């Protein structure tokens, strides 16, 4: 079972621009907040204000349970009005937080190798996943390879943190300003056959186009793959049915599942891209 | 005894339905109750109204289904639901365990479908009332909403009345010229109460891509933005009908709820507010109680409909 | 040449009326122009629509006339105005000096009053068009707004058409079930264009004193809160009529204006925004220009009505 | 003629709680802002935000024109959501400002004595008036008497500033916790006959009930009296007709004038209380 979500207040420890337009938010939470599973998220809102109206879904980037309190980290990109307001908050300011929410990635106990594919800010939940996989099953640790893509060098964000837990990072930039010149899915396609599907699992998060391309690549490939998807959300709790994700039913029809409750992590092959 | 130590009476009657307090959940914003059970003691709600039910399950609209607007939320869920039979089998057993009034919100694409849904629910055990959503389009009459004509609204009311003895609340659409006329019409046709308002039809455009934000192009507007319109309509309707009126639309805090009660609503429903704060219903309930205490009002009935003309 | 150095063409035609750009001021929010002259070069406006005029001066409602709501403003000014004759004598001479199209917004309590006001203005020199407000109540028909029935709206249109040759914009009320039906009706009756929306009827309550915030109890809601409703209505109307549609309701920034243009409005009116920022009309105009440049659109006509279906 | 209003940005110098719930806001303005007349006001809004939607009218408490910039002071009471947000702003934050607006008090050149009657925050425009009257026509300065009222001692605000320019201050508190125990209009009524109407003028600002009572007291008295009234405002420029004040026309009817443009200062005898 997943941890029961709480609606609580968190106090900002820091909220610093890491890379241009990308912020690392560290929040101090009461100890009641449950330990999240990688891939889970929280709904964040600026306390008391009704502007913006809705809370914003944000993946959990890191979590540490202390004695008297916990520290939760969010890695976010300024994408619009809500994240712009968020980026203006200062240490000491309070936020409302609902979480942990969603299903999270399901670890494959057999897997010996994890392939992470991140596009843009999609690196956030995958970093949390990598951090939680890395110490597992010592002395036979999970081997990890991360493909990390961005439009250009300056937009590559969060590499430091990821490289601390995953030494094998393969960088792709659309404009070739760093690493492989081209899409992350292109590089992965070239190298795909080098991976032994046995005991290997793919975890991906990034723009829809990236994940759709990945779904095509893997269509006839035996590698298992979980993706974390983004949809507009209102409640985060499965109540409003606002966050519909089209999935294929066993009968071949399309049905809508809830990104917030049934996801945000789905088997890539279930989704109707 | 200081007034502030009195425990005011909060119970209200909605026609044949007695509620322990006037705070209800609005359909479609509280799921089937279980989603909010970790946050709200469901036994403290005046009533719990579930997501709208149709005869057959409905898949709903493709995404995007949501758009945020200034102080508002547009939704085009498309009435996705598991269907009335699955509701009775899978959801009602959980809800029945609570002592709170459970109200099923229903809709149909034809008058007959309304009747069939009502029949099934009338035979199920554990429901206290039906709330009948007439904002949805009548497929037989070219897609015009049932709630937009007094005649069609009355027809639905009569059909549901025949189908069940459950107390029947007609939920009115605000997208009309004269909502009090529709209210009178459903009153004559046998409604026990009316609730208003459902969402205002609205739209949003993605200027960068020059396309609608919602897949469905238009959606229903809820939240604080619509509260002035909702209040005005409740005021119009309470002045025209004798059956109880339930007010909703943009109620976010105790003050908002009090506005509706003072104008004459016998109870209120809380919708979008629960998305912002899952404890919203309880905060509103407690705030109403505090107001009554602070104003030495021992019975909420003495507050309802006390609006003074300037 | 880089696209950003092009000077896009902003002129639009509203039927017989040619405007240098699509940014107009909304009636009642820009006074008689002079109030904003210290802030806005009136010659840069697409058109200037003045406060609504009636045959005789009107005192308007007692205060309070304003109430703030979430992202909205309720007003119950009660159509206070100096009357059409004083307007022609005292205000028009100042406005005539500008090269901008001056549009008089008019209303009446009877069909005949509309005609009389139009006649007087048709003979005055210096006006480019009339905007006819049909949101106000018809005193002869029990106070129902002219704009709430297709028949009454058509009657007013015909009467004004007889009274003057000035281009005639019918300004529609949003407080109706089917606004496109009203639009079709005034189109058949001879309107050159329609503008929408006027304010949504709303209300606010002072919970502490248990009385309406507005002396008049109800008022008209404007501002960002109503934009989704306004956009939806403009979308419905452009899909049903062939005459030009002018969009308004909650336009605060260039993006808001662009939403209306993309949906199909030929021009926009800026209302409440001027209260927040007296330069709002100019900011919006400049923002539209910037958007056109950035998207290499050389003529605004190539943007209007380009909404893609998803 | 009155100075032409500007719509400009001001930077907060300080925003400090003077007395419980009452703040002194000091703003740095560009030199273009015109020197206001006492009784004029500004419309203030928190830059960029649409919450609250409308600007808030605030009397000018003090104004000083410097070389490179001017300093404008506002003395305000936290009355609701908008003033609460205002009270949270910090030095360095920016505000939008529209002004100076309205007619202001019209100085009577003959007057030798000014009587100021202030209720609550009504002290603000009267302090600016007193400051501008005090150095006038030396060596025959205007004599001033101020009646200042509040509910209780703790709510008396702005006395320091006023007493610097007006030594004769007569304090009234409803609960008698300081000065005269009773309404400011009661004390004034008792002392009214001691004033020589010749060359004497009354200036008042306060709650509606106070001004209404004052109007009754002066109904049959020759003392001239100007009052500054408050009404809800949207535009502040005379365009929206939202700020109606009922006045008696020469014909005996009631007409509505605009508090923002025709006022906020009116002859007390014109107003239909
Ligand atoms: C499960 C989940 C996890 C996410 N994790 C992260 C993360 O770790 N870091 C990060 O930077 N971003 C993350 N996002 C995306 C983030 O929620 C959006 O960037 C953010 O909501 C944009 O808000 P805004 O007000 O700045 O933008 P606006 O465009 O002004 O927002 C308007 C509305 O659209 C919604 N919206 C806009 N973009 C998105 C989007 N991509 N996904 C969902 N809703 C959106 C907003 O929530 C809001 O309701 C996640 C989204 C989901 C669904
Ligand atoms: C010409 C003029 C000068 C003023 N000078 C001062 C001053 O120097 N210091 C000071 O503290 N206050 C002054 N006020 C009153 C001040 O404008 C209100 O206290 C303030 O607008 C309240 O805003 P709020 O958001 O805190 O309250 P809310 O009650 O939340 O405001 C809701 C709405 O009502 C309006 N409103 C509420 N109270 C008043 C009021 N008394 N007068 C006008 N509009 C009101 C607000 O502007 C807003 O639109 C003045 C008012 C006017 C008209
Ligand atoms: C996501 C969502 C789903 C809704 N679904 C239903 C529904 O199934 N049946 C119904 O009658 N109303 C439905 N409504 C309307 C609400 O019950 C309510 O009438 C409306 O949201 C206004 O109240 P609010 O402003 O408090 O949210 C829905 C509203 C939202 C936001
Ligand atoms: C204070 C005020 C006065 C108005 N007076 C008129 C009027 O006289 N005639 C009219 O047709 N519309 C009038 N309107 C409606 C506006 O022209 C406009 O339709 C409405 O405010 C919506 O636009 P907005 O949201 O941009 O303000 C008035 C609106 C306001 C806020
Ligand atoms: S956000 Fe409400 S169901 Fe997912
Ligand atoms: S506030 Fe607009 S006319 Fe006075």
XYZ file of N, CA and C in Angstrom, chain B residues 203-205, chain C residues 230-236 238-239 257-265 303-307:
78
model
N -14.753 29.094 -21.994
C -13.757 28.662 -22.969
C -12.430 29.364 -22.691
N -11.348 28.750 -23.133
C -10.030 29.395 -23.024
C -9.228 29.023 -24.265
N -8.355 29.942 -24.686
C -7.595 29.746 -25.919
C -6.092 29.785 -25.620
N -17.234 35.133 -21.802
C -17.253 36.033 -22.953
C -16.647 35.358 -24.187
N -15.532 34.698 -24.007
C -14.877 34.010 -25.124
C -15.777 32.932 -25.716
N -16.398 32.172 -24.833
C -17.298 31.117 -25.299
C -18.441 31.710 -26.113
N -18.987 32.827 -25.645
C -20.119 33.429 -26.356
C -19.683 34.001 -27.701
N -18.515 34.629 -27.735
C -18.012 35.163 -29.002
C -17.814 34.003 -29.995
N -17.265 32.929 -29.515
C -17.061 31.728 -30.338
C -18.396 31.212 -30.897
N -19.414 31.145 -30.043
C -20.731 30.693 -30.501
C -21.291 31.632 -31.556
N -19.697 33.947 -33.554
C -18.980 34.008 -34.842
C -19.313 32.796 -35.709
N -19.684 31.702 -35.056
C -20.056 30.520 -35.831
C -21.478 30.588 -36.379
N -6.715 39.817 -25.341
C -7.255 40.361 -26.593
C -7.012 39.373 -27.733
N -5.834 38.793 -27.766
C -5.505 37.842 -28.831
C -6.435 36.618 -28.796
N -6.784 36.178 -27.598
C -7.731 35.055 -27.507
C -9.016 35.376 -28.269
N -9.532 36.588 -28.045
C -10.782 36.979 -28.708
C -10.601 37.074 -30.221
N -9.482 37.640 -30.648
C -9.241 37.794 -32.088
C -9.107 36.420 -32.752
N -8.370 35.519 -32.121
C -8.150 34.189 -32.686
C -9.475 33.439 -32.807
N -10.325 33.632 -31.805
C -11.635 32.980 -31.822
C -12.513 33.552 -32.937
N -12.235 34.762 -33.370
C -12.982 35.303 -34.492
C -13.521 36.705 -34.327
N -13.223 37.348 -33.189
C -13.671 38.733 -33.029
C -12.863 39.627 -33.968
N -4.891 36.787 -38.664
C -4.937 36.176 -37.329
C -6.383 35.906 -36.905
N -7.257 36.846 -37.292
C -8.644 36.803 -36.824
C -9.337 35.517 -37.288
N -9.925 34.827 -36.340
C -10.693 33.621 -36.677
C -9.864 32.430 -37.085
N -8.612 32.358 -36.617
C -7.761 31.237 -37.033
C -7.690 30.132 -35.985
N -8.651 30.083 -35.110
C -8.633 29.034 -34.089
C -8.689 27.659 -34.734
